[in-house]
Amino acid sequence: MKVLVLGGAGYIGSHMCKFLSQQGHQVVVFDNLSTGHASAVKWGEFIEGDILNITDCEQLFEQQGPFDLVMHFCAKSLVGESVKKPAEYYKNNVLGTVNVLDTMLKTGHKSLVFSSTAAVFGIPNVDLINEEQPRLPINPYGQSKKMVEDILKDYHQAYGLKSVCLRYFNACGADPELEIGERHEPETHLIPNILKSVNNESNLKVFGNDYPTVDGTCVRDYIHINDLAAAHMKAGDYLATHDGAYAFNLGNGNGFSVMDIIKASVVVVGHDIPFTVEDRREGDPAVLVADASYANKELNWQPKYTKIEDIIVTAWQWHQNEKF
Ligand code: UFG
């Protein structure tokens, strides 16, 4: 297949490109490098451009296409930032995506795999979140992704555009061969922040220990980046035989508190990890854990990284050898 990876210079997109290329597929990467890294584009041709620029979009599809499948990872994705700068989130994540969809239709492209998020669920009232749960986002980031999910349903109904939305819970880990990994600036995610503190690059802060959880810290579902990449591949295959606008929750189905992750990291790095407890971070739900049985059943997808230490090891090795 020839696959267009929008946002292929970013954390999840770059792992997707490696995965696709290992499976023998041809990859074209499109990215505006606002948060991605040119040095993370190691597989396929790189086209620099912006989904907010309709000319960039049209040139991409007309000159580089046709593509058998489009995977769309371009987004702004920080919950806290989205509360302060909602316009950027609605512009990039919603308007940018509409540009992509309209260009796909104009150029005869009908299959899309879209990056969605657990943030569409807001504050859930169940322990395990399946696809039946109401989507009630509590921040503009989650809201922007929910809007696109709804747009994709309408575009299927009206224009026959087929899509799969994959709602990631906590994407983490790195390529075990260490060619690529996670690097955000600023870094806000828990595991890289723990590992940075081990290297004395920053002090580890635990945001809140008074949540209604077993140890008072937030519980999340951590899923390895290569398991996410595998799910995208299966979602692409699914679209070859299914005509609809689908959505699947992707996680391991196990909840780990912030303290659990720190303890597992201590095992991985081999010594104590000091931290301070700070106030709660704005917009953090207490517990977010996926019920991924629908993806398991429909996509025949199952995560391979089920032990949290195995996931952290890949992030730790990457962190010690960063090649960007
Ligand atoms: N945390 C800390 N210290 C840190 C970083 C994080 O205590 O330095 C805590 C957070 O408060 C949270 C947990 O660790 O309780 C996990 O935080 P992350 O930032 O790693 O991940 P989030 O759960 O906030 O983010 C994920 C996805 C987002 C999605 C969000 C939905 O990465 O895309 O879940 O709430 F929007």
GROMACS .gro file of C-alpha atoms and ligand atoms in nm:
model
  360
    1MET     CA    1   0.000   0.000   0.000
    2LYS     CA    2   0.097   0.363  -0.040
    3VAL     CA    3   0.008   0.537   0.286
    4LEU     CA    4  -0.001   0.909   0.361
    5VAL     CA    5   0.096   0.982   0.722
    6LEU     CA    6  -0.014   1.332   0.820
    7GLY     CA    7   0.187   1.431   1.126
    8GLY     CA    8   0.447   1.163   1.056
    9ALA     CA    9   0.728   1.363   1.220
   10GLY     CA   10   0.561   1.347   1.560
   11TYR     CA   11   0.584   1.092   1.836
   12ILE     CA   12   0.303   0.857   1.734
   13GLY     CA   13   0.326   0.932   1.361
   14SER     CA   14   0.697   0.852   1.337
   15HIS     CA   15   0.649   0.514   1.505
   16MET     CA   16   0.366   0.451   1.260
   17CYS     CA   17   0.597   0.523   0.967
   18LYS     CA   18   0.853   0.273   1.089
   19PHE     CA   19   0.582   0.013   1.144
   20LEU     CA   20   0.436   0.066   0.795
   21SER     CA   21   0.772   0.053   0.630
   22GLN     CA   22   0.862  -0.268   0.816
   23GLN     CA   23   0.541  -0.419   0.678
   24GLY     CA   24   0.656  -0.334   0.326
   25HIS     CA   25   0.433  -0.030   0.268
   26GLN     CA   26   0.535   0.291   0.095
   27VAL     CA   27   0.509   0.599   0.318
   28VAL     CA   28   0.471   0.970   0.247
   29VAL     CA   29   0.504   1.200   0.549
   30PHE     CA   30   0.342   1.542   0.570
   31ASP     CA   31   0.413   1.761   0.873
   32ASN     CA   32   0.451   2.130   0.957
   33LEU     CA   33   0.724   2.051   1.215
   34SER     CA   34   0.550   2.265   1.478
   35THR     CA   35   0.594   1.991   1.736
   36GLY     CA   36   0.744   1.708   1.528
   37HIS     CA   37   1.110   1.666   1.433
   38ALA     CA   38   1.250   1.643   1.080
   39SER     CA   39   1.507   1.400   1.222
   40ALA     CA   40   1.225   1.163   1.318
   41VAL     CA   41   1.128   1.122   0.952
   42LYS     CA   42   1.339   0.820   0.865
   43TRP     CA   43   1.097   0.624   0.651
   44GLY     CA   44   0.941   0.752   0.332
   45GLU     CA   45   0.940   1.084   0.156
   46PHE     CA   46   0.895   1.402   0.362
   47ILE     CA   47   0.675   1.690   0.246
   48GLU     CA   48   0.673   1.995   0.473
   49GLY     CA   49   0.341   2.174   0.485
   50ASP     CA   50   0.040   2.266   0.690
   51ILE     CA   51  -0.310   2.118   0.691
   52LEU     CA   52  -0.444   2.468   0.756
   53ASN     CA   53  -0.315   2.569   0.413
   54ILE     CA   54  -0.557   2.434   0.153
   55THR     CA   55  -0.301   2.478  -0.127
   56ASP     CA   56  -0.052   2.263   0.065
   57CYS     CA   57  -0.321   2.000   0.107
   58GLU     CA   58  -0.422   2.001  -0.258
   59GLN     CA   59  -0.064   1.987  -0.385
   60LEU     CA   60   0.007   1.699  -0.149
   61PHE     CA   61  -0.279   1.482  -0.268
   62GLU     CA   62  -0.248   1.580  -0.634
   63GLN     CA   63   0.129   1.551  -0.661
   64GLN     CA   64   0.209   1.266  -0.421
   65GLY     CA   65  -0.112   1.061  -0.449
   66PRO     CA   66  -0.305   0.856  -0.507
   67PHE     CA   67  -0.283   0.695  -0.164
   68ASP     CA   68  -0.446   0.370  -0.061
   69LEU     CA   69  -0.494   0.497   0.292
   70VAL     CA   70  -0.456   0.822   0.487
   71MET     CA   71  -0.353   0.826   0.853
   72HIS     CA   72  -0.404   1.157   1.028
   73PHE     CA   73  -0.194   1.235   1.338
   74CYS     CA   74  -0.158   1.615   1.297
   75ALA     CA   75  -0.296   1.783   1.607
   76LYS     CA   76  -0.231   2.005   1.898
   77SER     CA   77  -0.269   1.775   2.196
   78LEU     CA   78  -0.202   1.940   2.531
   79VAL     CA   79  -0.504   1.954   2.756
   80GLY     CA   80  -0.384   2.250   2.967
   81GLU     CA   81  -0.277   2.454   2.664
   82SER     CA   82  -0.612   2.391   2.500
   83VAL     CA   83  -0.791   2.558   2.791
   84LYS     CA   84  -0.576   2.871   2.748
   85LYS     CA   85  -0.563   2.874   2.367
   86PRO     CA   86  -0.883   2.710   2.241
   87ALA     CA   87  -0.868   2.895   1.907
   88GLU     CA   88  -0.549   2.708   1.813
   89TYR     CA   89  -0.711   2.377   1.898
   90TYR     CA   90  -1.028   2.439   1.700
   91LYS     CA   91  -0.828   2.577   1.407
   92ASN     CA   92  -0.564   2.304   1.386
   93ASN     CA   93  -0.766   2.007   1.496
   94VAL     CA   94  -1.104   2.086   1.344
   95LEU     CA   95  -1.054   2.329   1.052
   96GLY     CA   96  -0.728   2.159   0.952
   97THR     CA   97  -0.900   1.823   0.948
   98VAL     CA   98  -1.191   1.956   0.742
   99ASN     CA   99  -0.932   2.078   0.488
  100VAL     CA  100  -0.785   1.727   0.479
  101LEU     CA  101  -1.126   1.564   0.438
  102ASP     CA  102  -1.237   1.799   0.163
  103THR     CA  103  -0.912   1.750  -0.025
  104MET     CA  104  -0.945   1.374   0.013
  105LEU     CA  105  -1.292   1.387  -0.139
  106LYS     CA  106  -1.184   1.622  -0.417
  107THR     CA  107  -0.900   1.389  -0.514
  108GLY     CA  108  -1.093   1.062  -0.479
  109HIS     CA  109  -0.953   0.940  -0.145
  110LYS     CA  110  -1.203   0.760   0.075
  111SER     CA  111  -1.024   0.586   0.363
  112LEU     CA  112  -0.896   0.755   0.678
  113VAL     CA  113  -0.758   0.642   1.014
  114PHE     CA  114  -0.786   0.928   1.262
  115SER     CA  115  -0.610   0.990   1.596
  116SER     CA  116  -0.868   1.047   1.862
  117THR     CA  117  -0.828   1.040   2.238
  118ALA     CA  118  -0.966   0.926   2.572
  119ALA     CA  119  -1.016   1.297   2.639
  120VAL     CA  120  -1.343   1.278   2.442
  121PHE     CA  121  -1.494   1.104   2.746
  122GLY     CA  122  -1.429   1.380   3.000
  123ILE     CA  123  -1.487   1.252   3.352
  124PRO     CA  124  -1.623   0.900   3.315
  125ASN     CA  125  -1.847   0.739   3.574
  126VAL     CA  126  -1.737   0.381   3.506
  127ASP     CA  127  -1.412   0.197   3.582
  128LEU     CA  128  -1.360   0.068   3.229
  129ILE     CA  129  -1.455   0.294   2.939
  130ASN     CA  130  -1.609   0.126   2.637
  131GLU     CA  131  -1.743   0.285   2.320
  132GLU     CA  132  -2.096   0.310   2.466
  133GLN     CA  133  -1.990   0.567   2.724
  134PRO     CA  134  -2.115   0.921   2.665
  135ARG     CA  135  -1.862   1.159   2.513
  136LEU     CA  136  -1.863   1.465   2.736
  137PRO     CA  137  -1.522   1.632   2.701
  138ILE     CA  138  -1.415   1.878   2.968
  139ASN     CA  139  -1.155   2.074   2.770
  140PRO     CA  140  -1.117   2.220   2.419
  141TYR     CA  141  -0.868   1.948   2.320
  142GLY     CA  142  -1.119   1.670   2.389
  143GLN     CA  143  -1.395   1.881   2.240
  144SER     CA  144  -1.199   1.936   1.917
  145LYS     CA  145  -1.147   1.561   1.875
  146LYS     CA  146  -1.512   1.487   1.951
  147MET     CA  147  -1.612   1.740   1.683
  148VAL     CA  148  -1.399   1.561   1.426
  149GLU     CA  149  -1.546   1.224   1.528
  150ASP     CA  150  -1.891   1.371   1.459
  151ILE     CA  151  -1.780   1.531   1.132
  152LEU     CA  152  -1.647   1.194   1.017
  153LYS     CA  153  -1.986   1.034   1.076
  154ASP     CA  154  -2.154   1.304   0.868
  155TYR     CA  155  -1.892   1.280   0.592
  156HIS     CA  156  -1.950   0.906   0.571
  157GLN     CA  157  -2.325   0.944   0.555
  158ALA     CA  158  -2.315   1.225   0.296
  159TYR     CA  159  -1.999   1.157   0.092
  160GLY     CA  160  -1.911   0.795   0.162
  161LEU     CA  161  -1.580   0.874   0.331
  162LYS     CA  162  -1.483   0.568   0.539
  163SER     CA  163  -1.301   0.621   0.867
  164VAL     CA  164  -1.179   0.469   1.189
  165CYS     CA  165  -1.119   0.689   1.494
  166LEU     CA  166  -0.874   0.539   1.740
  167ARG     CA  167  -0.905   0.679   2.089
  168TYR     CA  168  -0.570   0.644   2.258
  169PHE     CA  169  -0.545   0.630   2.631
  170ASN     CA  170  -0.188   0.704   2.754
  171ALA     CA  171   0.050   0.648   2.464
  172CYS     CA  172   0.401   0.581   2.590
  173GLY     CA  173   0.728   0.392   2.538
  174ALA     CA  174   0.961   0.404   2.240
  175ASP     CA  175   1.088   0.205   1.945
  176PRO     CA  176   1.276  -0.087   2.109
  177GLU     CA  177   1.547  -0.047   1.841
  178LEU     CA  178   1.589   0.313   1.964
  179GLU     CA  179   1.573   0.476   1.621
  180ILE     CA  180   1.292   0.704   1.737
  181GLY     CA  181   1.119   0.790   2.063
  182GLU     CA  182   0.928   1.051   2.255
  183ARG     CA  183   1.047   1.410   2.269
  184HIS     CA  184   0.808   1.691   2.344
  185GLU     CA  185   0.897   2.048   2.423
  186PRO     CA  186   0.777   2.119   2.682
  187GLU     CA  187   0.742   1.766   2.814
  188THR     CA  188   0.420   1.719   3.009
  189HIS     CA  189   0.379   1.341   3.014
  190LEU     CA  190   0.442   1.135   3.323
  191ILE     CA  191   0.685   0.866   3.209
  192PRO     CA  192   0.929   1.096   3.024
  193ASN     CA  193   0.914   1.339   3.315
  194ILE     CA  194   1.005   1.062   3.558
  195LEU     CA  195   1.297   0.961   3.337
  196LYS     CA  196   1.414   1.320   3.297
  197SER     CA  197   1.419   1.355   3.674
  198VAL     CA  198   1.637   1.045   3.701
  199ASN     CA  199   1.890   1.221   3.479
  200ASN     CA  200   1.854   1.536   3.693
  201GLU     CA  201   1.713   1.727   3.397
  202SER     CA  202   1.412   1.833   3.607
  203ASN     CA  203   1.243   1.768   3.941
  204LEU     CA  204   0.957   1.524   3.939
  205LYS     CA  205   0.626   1.666   4.054
  206VAL     CA  206   0.326   1.451   4.136
  207PHE     CA  207   0.012   1.649   4.057
  208GLY     CA  208  -0.227   1.573   4.340
  209ASN     CA  209  -0.248   1.287   4.591
  210ASP     CA  210  -0.601   1.352   4.711
  211TYR     CA  211  -0.797   1.189   4.428
  212PRO     CA  212  -1.052   0.917   4.511
  213THR     CA  213  -0.814   0.639   4.404
  214VAL     CA  214  -0.631   0.366   4.591
  215ASP     CA  215  -0.328   0.585   4.675
  216GLY     CA  216  -0.476   0.926   4.599
  217THR     CA  217  -0.293   0.975   4.266
  218CYS     CA  218  -0.452   0.962   3.921
  219VAL     CA  219  -0.496   0.627   3.751
  220ARG     CA  220  -0.428   0.586   3.378
  221ASP     CA  221  -0.407   0.315   3.114
  222TYR     CA  222  -0.057   0.311   2.960
  223ILE     CA  223  -0.028   0.167   2.611
  224HIS     CA  224   0.293   0.113   2.415
  225ILE     CA  225   0.337   0.317   2.100
  226ASN     CA  226   0.403   0.008   1.884
  227ASP     CA  227   0.080  -0.150   2.002
  228LEU     CA  228  -0.094   0.168   1.884
  229ALA     CA  229   0.085   0.148   1.550
  230ALA     CA  230  -0.031  -0.213   1.510
  231ALA     CA  231  -0.390  -0.103   1.579
  232HIS     CA  232  -0.368   0.159   1.303
  233MET     CA  233  -0.254  -0.103   1.057
  234LYS     CA  234  -0.547  -0.324   1.153
  235ALA     CA  235  -0.783  -0.028   1.129
  236GLY     CA  236  -0.660   0.033   0.774
  237ASP     CA  237  -0.722  -0.332   0.686
  238TYR     CA  238  -1.067  -0.306   0.846
  239LEU     CA  239  -1.161  -0.022   0.613
  240ALA     CA  240  -1.078  -0.239   0.314
  241THR     CA  241  -1.373  -0.464   0.406
  242HIS     CA  242  -1.600  -0.235   0.611
  243ASP     CA  243  -1.788   0.072   0.497
  244GLY     CA  244  -1.865   0.308   0.786
  245ALA     CA  245  -1.735   0.564   1.035
  246TYR     CA  246  -1.605   0.366   1.331
  247ALA     CA  247  -1.444   0.443   1.665
  248PHE     CA  248  -1.242   0.217   1.896
  249ASN     CA  249  -1.091   0.268   2.240
  250LEU     CA  250  -0.729   0.157   2.264
  251GLY     CA  251  -0.567   0.071   2.595
  252ASN     CA  252  -0.435  -0.220   2.796
  253GLY     CA  253  -0.738  -0.225   3.025
  254ASN     CA  254  -0.518  -0.197   3.335
  255GLY     CA  255  -0.506   0.111   3.554
  256PHE     CA  256  -0.180   0.234   3.707
  257SER     CA  257  -0.163   0.521   3.951
  258VAL     CA  258   0.109   0.784   3.928
  259MET     CA  259   0.271   0.615   4.230
  260ASP     CA  260   0.255   0.274   4.055
  261ILE     CA  261   0.440   0.425   3.759
  262ILE     CA  262   0.704   0.578   3.981
  263LYS     CA  263   0.753   0.243   4.161
  264ALA     CA  264   0.779   0.055   3.831
  265SER     CA  265   1.031   0.314   3.709
  266VAL     CA  266   1.239   0.260   4.023
  267VAL     CA  267   1.260  -0.109   3.929
  268VAL     CA  268   1.362  -0.021   3.572
  269VAL     CA  269   1.628   0.240   3.654
  270GLY     CA  270   1.753   0.058   3.962
  271HIS     CA  271   1.740   0.331   4.224
  272ASP     CA  272   1.509   0.562   4.415
  273ILE     CA  273   1.326   0.843   4.234
  274PRO     CA  274   1.256   1.147   4.452
  275PHE     CA  275   0.947   1.359   4.389
  276THR     CA  276   0.738   1.633   4.546
  277VAL     CA  277   0.361   1.637   4.571
  278GLU     CA  278   0.206   1.946   4.415
  279ASP     CA  279  -0.147   2.073   4.362
  280ARG     CA  280  -0.375   1.895   4.122
  281ARG     CA  281  -0.321   1.978   3.753
  282GLU     CA  282  -0.615   2.147   3.584
  283GLY     CA  283  -0.840   1.916   3.384
  284ASP     CA  284  -0.711   1.578   3.512
  285PRO     CA  285  -0.982   1.315   3.561
  286ALA     CA  286  -0.911   1.075   3.854
  287VAL     CA  287  -0.931   0.752   3.655
  288LEU     CA  288  -0.916   0.678   3.281
  289VAL     CA  289  -0.894   0.312   3.184
  290ALA     CA  290  -1.004   0.158   2.853
  291ASP     CA  291  -1.224  -0.135   2.784
  292ALA     CA  292  -1.064  -0.232   2.453
  293SER     CA  293  -1.269  -0.546   2.395
  294TYR     CA  294  -1.445  -0.394   2.092
  295ALA     CA  295  -1.110  -0.328   1.919
  296ASN     CA  296  -1.003  -0.675   2.020
  297LYS     CA  297  -1.315  -0.829   1.864
  298GLU     CA  298  -1.356  -0.616   1.552
  299LEU     CA  299  -0.995  -0.536   1.464
  300ASN     CA  300  -0.847  -0.854   1.609
  301TRP     CA  301  -0.608  -0.628   1.799
  302GLN     CA  302  -0.437  -0.715   2.122
  303PRO     CA  303  -0.154  -0.522   2.286
  304LYS     CA  304   0.178  -0.707   2.309
  305TYR     CA  305   0.325  -0.487   2.581
  306THR     CA  306   0.117  -0.581   2.882
  307LYS     CA  307   0.378  -0.538   3.158
  308ILE     CA  308   0.430  -0.178   3.258
  309GLU     CA  309   0.803  -0.234   3.329
  310ASP     CA  310   0.852  -0.360   2.971
  311ILE     CA  311   0.699  -0.038   2.839
  312ILE     CA  312   0.906   0.185   3.068
  313VAL     CA  313   1.228   0.001   2.972
  314THR     CA  314   1.183   0.108   2.609
  315ALA     CA  315   1.129   0.471   2.716
  316TRP     CA  316   1.430   0.456   2.951
  317GLN     CA  317   1.662   0.312   2.687
  318TRP     CA  318   1.548   0.575   2.441
  319HIS     CA  319   1.592   0.852   2.692
  320GLN     CA  320   1.953   0.746   2.752
  321ASN     CA  321   2.032   0.730   2.380
  322GLU     CA  322   1.824   1.008   2.224
  323LYS     CA  323   1.926   1.043   1.862
  324PHE     CA  324   1.721   1.342   1.746
  325UFG     N1  325   0.161   1.367   3.604
  325UFG     C1  326   0.237   1.399   3.715
  325UFG     N2  327   0.356   1.460   3.694
  325UFG     C2  328   0.404   1.489   3.570
  325UFG     C3  329   0.326   1.455   3.457
  325UFG     C4  330   0.204   1.395   3.479
  325UFG     O1  331   0.195   1.374   3.829
  325UFG     O2  332   0.514   1.544   3.558
  325UFG     C5  333   0.034   1.298   3.625
  325UFG     C6  334  -0.084   1.372   3.563
  325UFG     O3  335  -0.134   1.467   3.652
  325UFG     C7  336  -0.179   1.256   3.535
  325UFG     C8  337  -0.086   1.139   3.503
  325UFG     O4  338   0.040   1.174   3.559
  325UFG     O5  339  -0.251   1.225   3.650
  325UFG     C9  340  -0.069   1.115   3.355
  325UFG     O6  341  -0.039   1.240   3.293
  325UFG     P1  342   0.012   1.252   3.143
  325UFG     O7  343   0.035   1.397   3.117
  325UFG     O8  344   0.123   1.158   3.118
  325UFG     O9  345  -0.111   1.200   3.058
  325UFG     P2  346  -0.264   1.246   3.061
  325UFG    O10  347  -0.338   1.134   3.128
  325UFG    O11  348  -0.283   1.382   3.113
  325UFG    O12  349  -0.292   1.258   2.908
  325UFG    C10  350  -0.353   1.159   2.835
  325UFG    C11  351  -0.324   1.182   2.689
  325UFG    C12  352  -0.398   1.305   2.640
  325UFG    C13  353  -0.543   1.297   2.681
  325UFG    C14  354  -0.556   1.282   2.829
  325UFG    C15  355  -0.700   1.272   2.871
  325UFG    O13  356  -0.185   1.198   2.666
  325UFG    O14  357  -0.391   1.309   2.500
  325UFG    O15  358  -0.490   1.162   2.866
  325UFG    O16  359  -0.714   1.319   3.004
  325UFG     F1  360  -0.605   1.413   2.647
   0.00000   0.00000   0.00000
